[in-house]
PDB file of C-alpha atoms in Angstrom:
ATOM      1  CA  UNK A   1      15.260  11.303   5.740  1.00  0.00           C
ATOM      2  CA  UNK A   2      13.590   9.083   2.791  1.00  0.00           C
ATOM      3  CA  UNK A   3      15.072   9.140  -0.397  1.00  0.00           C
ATOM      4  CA  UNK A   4      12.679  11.031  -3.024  1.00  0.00           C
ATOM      5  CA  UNK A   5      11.624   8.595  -5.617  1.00  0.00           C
ATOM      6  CA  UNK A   6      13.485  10.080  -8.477  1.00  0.00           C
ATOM      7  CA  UNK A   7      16.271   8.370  -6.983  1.00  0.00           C
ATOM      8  CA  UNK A   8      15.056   5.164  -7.308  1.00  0.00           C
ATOM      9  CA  UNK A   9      14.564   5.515 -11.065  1.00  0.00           C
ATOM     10  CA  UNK A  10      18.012   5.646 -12.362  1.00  0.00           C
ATOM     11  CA  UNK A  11      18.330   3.339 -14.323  1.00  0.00           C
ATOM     12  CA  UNK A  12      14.925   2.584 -15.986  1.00  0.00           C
ATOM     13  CA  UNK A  13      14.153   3.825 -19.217  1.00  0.00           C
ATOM     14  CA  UNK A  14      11.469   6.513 -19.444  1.00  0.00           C
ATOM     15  CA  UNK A  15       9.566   5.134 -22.065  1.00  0.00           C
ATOM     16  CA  UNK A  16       9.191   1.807 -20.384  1.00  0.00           C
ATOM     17  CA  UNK A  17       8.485   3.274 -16.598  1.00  0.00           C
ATOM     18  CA  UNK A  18       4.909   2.952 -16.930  1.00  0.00           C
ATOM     19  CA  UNK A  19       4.795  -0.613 -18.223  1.00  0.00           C
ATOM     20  CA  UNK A  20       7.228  -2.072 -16.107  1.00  0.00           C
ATOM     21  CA  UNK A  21       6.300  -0.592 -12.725  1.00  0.00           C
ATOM     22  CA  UNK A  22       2.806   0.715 -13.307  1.00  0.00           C
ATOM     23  CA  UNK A  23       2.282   1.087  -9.276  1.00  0.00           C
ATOM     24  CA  UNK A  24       5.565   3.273  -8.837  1.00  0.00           C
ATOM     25  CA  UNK A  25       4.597   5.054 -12.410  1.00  0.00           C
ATOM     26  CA  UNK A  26       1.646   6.152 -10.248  1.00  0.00           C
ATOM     27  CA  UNK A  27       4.110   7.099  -7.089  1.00  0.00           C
ATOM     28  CA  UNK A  28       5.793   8.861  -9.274  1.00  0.00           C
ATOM     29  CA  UNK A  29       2.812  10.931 -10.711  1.00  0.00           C
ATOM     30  CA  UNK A  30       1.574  11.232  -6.744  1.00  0.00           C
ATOM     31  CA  UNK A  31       4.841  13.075  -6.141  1.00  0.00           C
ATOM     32  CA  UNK A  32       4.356  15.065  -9.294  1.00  0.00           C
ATOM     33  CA  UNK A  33       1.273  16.634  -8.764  1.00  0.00           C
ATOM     34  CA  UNK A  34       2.437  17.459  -5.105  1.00  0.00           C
ATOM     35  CA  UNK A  35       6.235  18.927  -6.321  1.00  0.00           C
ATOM     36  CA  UNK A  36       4.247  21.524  -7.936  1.00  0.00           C
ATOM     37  CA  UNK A  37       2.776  23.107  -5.249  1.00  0.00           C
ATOM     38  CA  UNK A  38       6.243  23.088  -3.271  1.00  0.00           C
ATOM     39  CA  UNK A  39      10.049  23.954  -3.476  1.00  0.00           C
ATOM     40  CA  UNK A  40      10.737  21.445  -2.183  1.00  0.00           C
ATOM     41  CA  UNK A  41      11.263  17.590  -3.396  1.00  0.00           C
ATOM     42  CA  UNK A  42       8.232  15.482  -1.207  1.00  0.00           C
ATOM     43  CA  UNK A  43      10.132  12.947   0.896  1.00  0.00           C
ATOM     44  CA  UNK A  44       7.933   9.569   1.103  1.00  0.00           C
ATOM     45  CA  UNK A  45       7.029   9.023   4.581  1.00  0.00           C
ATOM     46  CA  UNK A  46       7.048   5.796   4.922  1.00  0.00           C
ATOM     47  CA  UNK A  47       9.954   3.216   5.874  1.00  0.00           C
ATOM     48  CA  UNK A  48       9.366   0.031   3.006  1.00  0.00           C
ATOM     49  CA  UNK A  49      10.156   3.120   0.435  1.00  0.00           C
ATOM     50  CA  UNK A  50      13.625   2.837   1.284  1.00  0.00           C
ATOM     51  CA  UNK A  51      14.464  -0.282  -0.481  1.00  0.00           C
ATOM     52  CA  UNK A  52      14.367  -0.067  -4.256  1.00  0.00           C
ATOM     53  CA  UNK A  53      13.245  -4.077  -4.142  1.00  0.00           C
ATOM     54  CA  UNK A  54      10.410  -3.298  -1.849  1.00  0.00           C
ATOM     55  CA  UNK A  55       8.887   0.225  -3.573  1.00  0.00           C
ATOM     56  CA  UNK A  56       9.368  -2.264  -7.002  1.00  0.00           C
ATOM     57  CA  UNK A  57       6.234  -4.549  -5.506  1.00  0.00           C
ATOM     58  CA  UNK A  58       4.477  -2.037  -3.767  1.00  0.00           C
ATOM     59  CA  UNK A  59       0.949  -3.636  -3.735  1.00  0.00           C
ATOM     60  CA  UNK A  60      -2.434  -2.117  -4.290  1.00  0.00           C
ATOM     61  CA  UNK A  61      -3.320  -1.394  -0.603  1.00  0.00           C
ATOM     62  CA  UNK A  62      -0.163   0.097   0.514  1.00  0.00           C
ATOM     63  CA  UNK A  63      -0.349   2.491  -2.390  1.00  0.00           C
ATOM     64  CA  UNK A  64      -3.779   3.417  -1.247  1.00  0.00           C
ATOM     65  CA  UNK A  65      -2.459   4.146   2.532  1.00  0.00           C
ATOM     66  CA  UNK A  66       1.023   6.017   1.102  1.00  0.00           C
ATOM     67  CA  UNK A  67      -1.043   8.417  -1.137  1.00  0.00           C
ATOM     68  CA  UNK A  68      -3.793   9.253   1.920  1.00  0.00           C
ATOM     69  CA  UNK A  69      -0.662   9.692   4.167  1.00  0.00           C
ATOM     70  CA  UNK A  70       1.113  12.014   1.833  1.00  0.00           C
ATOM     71  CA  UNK A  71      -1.715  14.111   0.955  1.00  0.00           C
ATOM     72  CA  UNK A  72      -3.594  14.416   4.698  1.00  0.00           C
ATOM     73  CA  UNK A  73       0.868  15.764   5.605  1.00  0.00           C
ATOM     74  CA  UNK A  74       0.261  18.485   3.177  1.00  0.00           C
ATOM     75  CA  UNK A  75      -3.381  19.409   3.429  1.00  0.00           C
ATOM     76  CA  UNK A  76      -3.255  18.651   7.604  1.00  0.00           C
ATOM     77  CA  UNK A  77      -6.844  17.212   7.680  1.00  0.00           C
ATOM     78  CA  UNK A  78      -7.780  13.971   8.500  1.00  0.00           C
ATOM     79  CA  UNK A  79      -8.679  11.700   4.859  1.00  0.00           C
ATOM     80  CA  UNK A  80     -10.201   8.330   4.916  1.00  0.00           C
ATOM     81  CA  UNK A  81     -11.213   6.417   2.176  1.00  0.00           C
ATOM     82  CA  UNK A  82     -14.167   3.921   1.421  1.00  0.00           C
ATOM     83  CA  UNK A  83     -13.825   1.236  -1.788  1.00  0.00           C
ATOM     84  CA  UNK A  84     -15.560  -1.888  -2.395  1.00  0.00           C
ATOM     85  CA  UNK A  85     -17.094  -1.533   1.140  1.00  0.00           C
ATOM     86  CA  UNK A  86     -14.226  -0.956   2.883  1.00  0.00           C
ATOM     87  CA  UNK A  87     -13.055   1.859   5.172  1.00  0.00           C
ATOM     88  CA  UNK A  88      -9.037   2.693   4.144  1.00  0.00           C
ATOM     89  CA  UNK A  89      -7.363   5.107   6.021  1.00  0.00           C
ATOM     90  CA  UNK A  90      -4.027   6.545   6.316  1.00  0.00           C
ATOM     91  CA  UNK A  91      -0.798   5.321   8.069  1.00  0.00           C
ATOM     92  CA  UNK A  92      -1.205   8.688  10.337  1.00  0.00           C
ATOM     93  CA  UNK A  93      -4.962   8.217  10.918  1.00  0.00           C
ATOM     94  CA  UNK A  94      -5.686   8.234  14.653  1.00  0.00           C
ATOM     95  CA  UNK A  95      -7.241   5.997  16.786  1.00  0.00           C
ATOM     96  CA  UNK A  96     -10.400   8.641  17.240  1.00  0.00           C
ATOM     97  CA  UNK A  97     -11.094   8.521  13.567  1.00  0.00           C
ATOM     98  CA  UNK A  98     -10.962   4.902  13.163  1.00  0.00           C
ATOM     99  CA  UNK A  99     -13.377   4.527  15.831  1.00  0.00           C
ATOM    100  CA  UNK A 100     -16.013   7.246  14.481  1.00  0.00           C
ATOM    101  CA  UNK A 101     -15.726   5.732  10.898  1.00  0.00           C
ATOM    102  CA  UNK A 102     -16.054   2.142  12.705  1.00  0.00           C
ATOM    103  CA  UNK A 103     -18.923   3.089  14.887  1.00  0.00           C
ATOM    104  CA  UNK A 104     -21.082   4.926  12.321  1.00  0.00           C
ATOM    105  CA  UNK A 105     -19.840   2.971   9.468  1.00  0.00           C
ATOM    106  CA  UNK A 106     -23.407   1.491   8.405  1.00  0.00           C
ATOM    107  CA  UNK A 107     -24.959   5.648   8.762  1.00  0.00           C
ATOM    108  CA  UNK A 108     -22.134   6.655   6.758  1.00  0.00           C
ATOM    109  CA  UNK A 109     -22.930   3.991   3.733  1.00  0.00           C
ATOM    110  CA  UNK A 110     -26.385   4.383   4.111  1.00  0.00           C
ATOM    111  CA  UNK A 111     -26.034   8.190   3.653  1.00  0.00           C
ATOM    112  CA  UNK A 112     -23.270   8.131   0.805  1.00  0.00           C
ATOM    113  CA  UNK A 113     -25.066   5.437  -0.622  1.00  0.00           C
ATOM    114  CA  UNK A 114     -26.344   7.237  -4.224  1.00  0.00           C
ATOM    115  CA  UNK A 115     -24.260  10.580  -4.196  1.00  0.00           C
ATOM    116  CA  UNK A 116     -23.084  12.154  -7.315  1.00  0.00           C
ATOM    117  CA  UNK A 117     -21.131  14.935  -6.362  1.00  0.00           C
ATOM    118  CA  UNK A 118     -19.747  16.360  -3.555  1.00  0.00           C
ATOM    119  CA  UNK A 119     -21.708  16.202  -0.557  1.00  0.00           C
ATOM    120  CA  UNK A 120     -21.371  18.030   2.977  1.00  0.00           C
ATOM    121  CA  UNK A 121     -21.969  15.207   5.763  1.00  0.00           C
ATOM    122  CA  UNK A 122     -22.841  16.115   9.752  1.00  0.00           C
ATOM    123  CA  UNK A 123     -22.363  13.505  12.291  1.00  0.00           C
ATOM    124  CA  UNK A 124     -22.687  15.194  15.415  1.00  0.00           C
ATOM    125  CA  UNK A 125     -20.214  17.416  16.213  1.00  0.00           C
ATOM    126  CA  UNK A 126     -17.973  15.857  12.716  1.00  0.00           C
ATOM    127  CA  UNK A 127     -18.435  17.133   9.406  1.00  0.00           C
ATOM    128  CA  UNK A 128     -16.978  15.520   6.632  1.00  0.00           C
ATOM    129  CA  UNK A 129     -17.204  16.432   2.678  1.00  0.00           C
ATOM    130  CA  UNK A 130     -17.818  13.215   0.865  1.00  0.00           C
ATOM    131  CA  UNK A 131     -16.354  13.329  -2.680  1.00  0.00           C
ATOM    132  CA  UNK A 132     -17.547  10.063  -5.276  1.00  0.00           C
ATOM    133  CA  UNK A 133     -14.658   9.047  -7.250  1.00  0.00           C
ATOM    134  CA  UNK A 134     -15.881   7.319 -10.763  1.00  0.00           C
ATOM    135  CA  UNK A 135     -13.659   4.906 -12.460  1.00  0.00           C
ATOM    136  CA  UNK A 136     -14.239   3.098 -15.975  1.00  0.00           C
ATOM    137  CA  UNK A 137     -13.835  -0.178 -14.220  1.00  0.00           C
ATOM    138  CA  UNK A 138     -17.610  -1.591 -13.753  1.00  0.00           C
ATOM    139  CA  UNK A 139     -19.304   0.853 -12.527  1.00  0.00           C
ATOM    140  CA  UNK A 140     -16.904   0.878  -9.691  1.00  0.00           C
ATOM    141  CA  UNK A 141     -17.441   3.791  -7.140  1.00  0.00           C
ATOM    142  CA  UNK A 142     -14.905   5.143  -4.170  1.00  0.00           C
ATOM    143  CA  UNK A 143     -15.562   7.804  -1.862  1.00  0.00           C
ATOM    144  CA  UNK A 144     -13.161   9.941  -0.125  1.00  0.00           C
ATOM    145  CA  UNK A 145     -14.216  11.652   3.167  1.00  0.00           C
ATOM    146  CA  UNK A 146     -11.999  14.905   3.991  1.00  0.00           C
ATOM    147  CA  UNK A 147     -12.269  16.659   7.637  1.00  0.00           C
ATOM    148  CA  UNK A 148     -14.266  20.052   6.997  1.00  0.00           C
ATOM    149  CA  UNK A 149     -14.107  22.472   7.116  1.00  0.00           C
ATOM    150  CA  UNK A 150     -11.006  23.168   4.977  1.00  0.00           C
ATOM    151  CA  UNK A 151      -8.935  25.839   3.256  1.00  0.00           C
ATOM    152  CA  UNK A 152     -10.433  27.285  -0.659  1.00  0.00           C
ATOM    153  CA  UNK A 153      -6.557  26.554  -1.464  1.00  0.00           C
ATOM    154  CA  UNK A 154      -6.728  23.190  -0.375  1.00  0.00           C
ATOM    155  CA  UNK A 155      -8.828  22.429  -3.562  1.00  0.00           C
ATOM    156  CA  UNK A 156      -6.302  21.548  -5.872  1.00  0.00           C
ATOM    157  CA  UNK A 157      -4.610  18.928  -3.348  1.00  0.00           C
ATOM    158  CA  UNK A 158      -8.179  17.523  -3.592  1.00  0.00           C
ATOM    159  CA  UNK A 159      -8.266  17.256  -7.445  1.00  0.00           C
ATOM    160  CA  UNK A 160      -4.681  15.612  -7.654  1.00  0.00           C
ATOM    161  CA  UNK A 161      -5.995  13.190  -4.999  1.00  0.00           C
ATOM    162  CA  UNK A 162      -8.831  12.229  -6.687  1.00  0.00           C
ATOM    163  CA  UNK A 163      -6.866  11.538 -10.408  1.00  0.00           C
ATOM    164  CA  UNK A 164      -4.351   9.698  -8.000  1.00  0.00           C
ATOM    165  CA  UNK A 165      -6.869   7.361  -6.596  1.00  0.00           C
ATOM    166  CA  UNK A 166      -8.658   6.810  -9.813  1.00  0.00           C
ATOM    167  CA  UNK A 167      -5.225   5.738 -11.501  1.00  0.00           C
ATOM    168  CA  UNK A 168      -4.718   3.236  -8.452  1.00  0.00           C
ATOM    169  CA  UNK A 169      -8.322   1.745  -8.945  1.00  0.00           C
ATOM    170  CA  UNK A 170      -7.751   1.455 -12.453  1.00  0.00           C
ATOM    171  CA  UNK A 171      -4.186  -0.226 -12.347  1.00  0.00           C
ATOM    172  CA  UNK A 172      -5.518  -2.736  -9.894  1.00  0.00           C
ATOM    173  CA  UNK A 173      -8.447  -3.908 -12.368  1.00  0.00           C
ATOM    174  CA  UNK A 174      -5.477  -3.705 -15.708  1.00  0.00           C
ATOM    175  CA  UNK A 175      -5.722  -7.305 -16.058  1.00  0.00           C
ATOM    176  CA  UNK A 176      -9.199  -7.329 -16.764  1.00  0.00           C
ATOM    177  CA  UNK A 177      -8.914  -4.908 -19.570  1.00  0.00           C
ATOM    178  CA  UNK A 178      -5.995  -6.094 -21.084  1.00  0.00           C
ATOM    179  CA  UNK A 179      -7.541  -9.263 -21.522  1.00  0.00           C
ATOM    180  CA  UNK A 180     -10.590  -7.759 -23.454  1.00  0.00           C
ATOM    181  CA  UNK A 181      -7.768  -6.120 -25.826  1.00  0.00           C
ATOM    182  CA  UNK A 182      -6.535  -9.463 -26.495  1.00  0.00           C
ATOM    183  CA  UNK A 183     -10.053 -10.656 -27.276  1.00  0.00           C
ATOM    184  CA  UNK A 184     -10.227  -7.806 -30.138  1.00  0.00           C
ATOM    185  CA  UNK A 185      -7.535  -9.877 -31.927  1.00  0.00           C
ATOM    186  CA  UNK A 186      -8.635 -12.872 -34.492  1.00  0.00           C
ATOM    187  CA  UNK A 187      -7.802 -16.094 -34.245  1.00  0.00           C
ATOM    188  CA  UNK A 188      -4.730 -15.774 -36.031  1.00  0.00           C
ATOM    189  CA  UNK A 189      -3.460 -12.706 -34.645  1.00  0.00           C
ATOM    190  CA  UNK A 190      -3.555 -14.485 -30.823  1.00  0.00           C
ATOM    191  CA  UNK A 191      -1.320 -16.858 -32.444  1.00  0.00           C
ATOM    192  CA  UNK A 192       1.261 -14.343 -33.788  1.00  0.00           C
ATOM    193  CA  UNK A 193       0.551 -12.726 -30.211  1.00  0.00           C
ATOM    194  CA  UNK A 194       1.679 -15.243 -28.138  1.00  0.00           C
ATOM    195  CA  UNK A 195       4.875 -16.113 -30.021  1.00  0.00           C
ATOM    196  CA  UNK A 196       5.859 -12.756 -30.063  1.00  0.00           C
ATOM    197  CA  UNK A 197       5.494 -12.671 -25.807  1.00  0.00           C
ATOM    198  CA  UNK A 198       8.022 -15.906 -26.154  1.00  0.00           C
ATOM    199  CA  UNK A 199      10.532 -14.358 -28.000  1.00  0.00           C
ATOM    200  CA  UNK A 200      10.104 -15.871 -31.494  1.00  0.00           C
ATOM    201  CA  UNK A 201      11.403 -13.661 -34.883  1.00  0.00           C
ATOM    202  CA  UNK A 202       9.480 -13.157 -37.762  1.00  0.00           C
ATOM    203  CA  UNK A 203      10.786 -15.653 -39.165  1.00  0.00           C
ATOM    204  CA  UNK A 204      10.524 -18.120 -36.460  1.00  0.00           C
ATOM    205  CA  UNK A 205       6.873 -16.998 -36.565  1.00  0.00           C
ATOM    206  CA  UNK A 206       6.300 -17.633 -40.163  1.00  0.00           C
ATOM    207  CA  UNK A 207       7.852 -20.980 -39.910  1.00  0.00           C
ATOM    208  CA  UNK A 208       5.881 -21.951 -36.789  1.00  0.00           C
ATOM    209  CA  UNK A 209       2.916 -21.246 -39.021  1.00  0.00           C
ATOM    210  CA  UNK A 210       3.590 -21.980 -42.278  1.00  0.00           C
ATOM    211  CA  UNK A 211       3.260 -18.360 -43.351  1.00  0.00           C
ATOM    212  CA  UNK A 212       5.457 -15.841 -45.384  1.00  0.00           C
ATOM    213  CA  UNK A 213       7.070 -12.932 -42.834  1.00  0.00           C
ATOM    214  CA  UNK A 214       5.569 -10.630 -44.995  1.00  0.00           C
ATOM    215  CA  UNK A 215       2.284 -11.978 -43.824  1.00  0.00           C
ATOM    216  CA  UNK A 216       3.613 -11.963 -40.321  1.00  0.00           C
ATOM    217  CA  UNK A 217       4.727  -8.105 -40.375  1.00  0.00           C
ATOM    218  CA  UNK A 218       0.804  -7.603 -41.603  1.00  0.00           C
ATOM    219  CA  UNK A 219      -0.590  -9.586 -38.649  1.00  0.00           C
ATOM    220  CA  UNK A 220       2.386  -7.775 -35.789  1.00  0.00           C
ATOM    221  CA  UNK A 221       1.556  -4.370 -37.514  1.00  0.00           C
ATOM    222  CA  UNK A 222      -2.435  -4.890 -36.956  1.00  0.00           C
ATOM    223  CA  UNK A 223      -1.715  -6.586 -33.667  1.00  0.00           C
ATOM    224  CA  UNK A 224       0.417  -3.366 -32.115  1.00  0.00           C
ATOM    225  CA  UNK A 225      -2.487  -0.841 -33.419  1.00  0.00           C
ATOM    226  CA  UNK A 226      -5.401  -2.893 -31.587  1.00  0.00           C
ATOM    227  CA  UNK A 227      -2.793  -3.452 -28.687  1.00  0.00           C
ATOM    228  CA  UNK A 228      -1.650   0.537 -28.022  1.00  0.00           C
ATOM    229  CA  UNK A 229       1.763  -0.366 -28.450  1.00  0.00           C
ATOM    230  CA  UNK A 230       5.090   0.612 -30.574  1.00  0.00           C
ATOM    231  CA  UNK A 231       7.237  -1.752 -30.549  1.00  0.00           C
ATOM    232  CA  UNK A 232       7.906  -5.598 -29.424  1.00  0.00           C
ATOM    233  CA  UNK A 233       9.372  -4.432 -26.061  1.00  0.00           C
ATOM    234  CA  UNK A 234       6.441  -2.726 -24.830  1.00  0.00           C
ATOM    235  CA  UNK A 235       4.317  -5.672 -25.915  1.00  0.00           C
ATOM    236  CA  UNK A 236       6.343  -7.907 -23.884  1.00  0.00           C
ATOM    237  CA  UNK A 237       6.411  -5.337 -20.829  1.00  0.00           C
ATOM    238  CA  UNK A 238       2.433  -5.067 -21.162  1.00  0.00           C
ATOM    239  CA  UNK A 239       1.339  -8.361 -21.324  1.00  0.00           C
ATOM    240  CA  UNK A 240       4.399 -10.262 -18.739  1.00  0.00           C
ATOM    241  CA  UNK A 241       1.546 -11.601 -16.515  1.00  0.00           C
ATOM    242  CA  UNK A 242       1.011 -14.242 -19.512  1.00  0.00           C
ATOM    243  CA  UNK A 243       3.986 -15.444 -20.079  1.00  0.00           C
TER     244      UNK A 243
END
């Protein structure tokens, strides 16, 4: 028996969750949208869960394979995913599958090339519906390939999987846009900005500078509206990869 993942959570505050362990934020939201469709807690399948260290620095790939495991346990079809060119499937996925995605993997790009919506895809004696999964990061386009024919109450296990996927994409690329959020601040306010991240008061800041703090509080006030956040902490918690 796995432990659920509320249980790992005991003793991180709520409003920080999402900024200090965006991948298990996004575990957590998996198990979520799944919990409401059962009475029962989900259990996480798979063994490196059981070590609060280990779920902690989950990394992007494994979080990919967990949430196609969980979902192809409750929906009992067979889910494979395709990103940046590459064929992802699940921990469960068997040997068959990985050899007709393999074998036919330039006809399957070729024909899921340009889709826009979801498309019904025959491969001999294999159909598989093809959903496109848009992100806001480049342009950047997934595709998720479910065993069909399926059950019409199956459909909502397909939207949760798609939101769940595009959050993954999305936190993987968060560097990138939280650098062009720092590039929205002036020259003055990257200066406050990165003495903040090291600790420094406001009036260690306006000392540093040769400002007034009331000048300071001006420049952290503007710098936490262009920033999305509410107070020093979640600055820090945000932005840790630059210190």
């Amino acid at each position: 028996m796995f432990p659920h993942v509320y249980d790992l959570l005991d003793d991180v505050e709520a409003s920080d969750f999402p900024l200090l362990y965006p991948y298990t934020y996004i575990l957590k939201q998996l198990v979520d949208f799944v919990d409401k469709l059962s009475d029962k807690k989900l259990h996480l399948p798979i063994a490196f869960f059981l070590h609060r260290k280990e779920i902690f620095s989950l990394n992007y790939m494994h979080l990919l394979k967990t949430t196609i495991s969980c979902y192809e346990r409750y929906m009992n079809q067979p889910i494979v995913l395709l990103i940046d060119e590459e064929i992802i499937f699940s921990y469960d996925s068997s040997d068959d599958i990985k050899y007709f995605f393999y074998k036919n993997e330039s006809y399957l790009k070729q024909h899921t090339a340009n889709i826009s919506r979801p498309t019904l895809l025959q491969y001999g004696l294999l159909s598989w519906l093809v959903f496109p999964v848009q992100t806001t990061i480049n342009d950047r386009l997934a595709l998720i390939f479910i065993s069909y024919p399926y059950h019409d109450d199956e459909n909502y296990f397909i939207t949760c999987l798609i939101e769940t996927i595009i959050l993954i994409i999305q936190e993987k690329y968060r560097e990138q846009f939280l650098t062009l959020e720092i590039e929205q601040l002036s020259e003055r306010e990257r200066q406050v900005f990165f003495l903040l991240l090291k600790g420094y008061s406001n009036k260690e800041i306006a000392e540093e500078l040769i400002l007034s703090e009331h000048t300071i509080k001006n420049h952290i006030n503007n710098i936490f509206q262009k920033l999305d956040v509410k107070r020093r902490s979640h600055l820090i918690a945000k932005f840790k990869h630059l210190l």
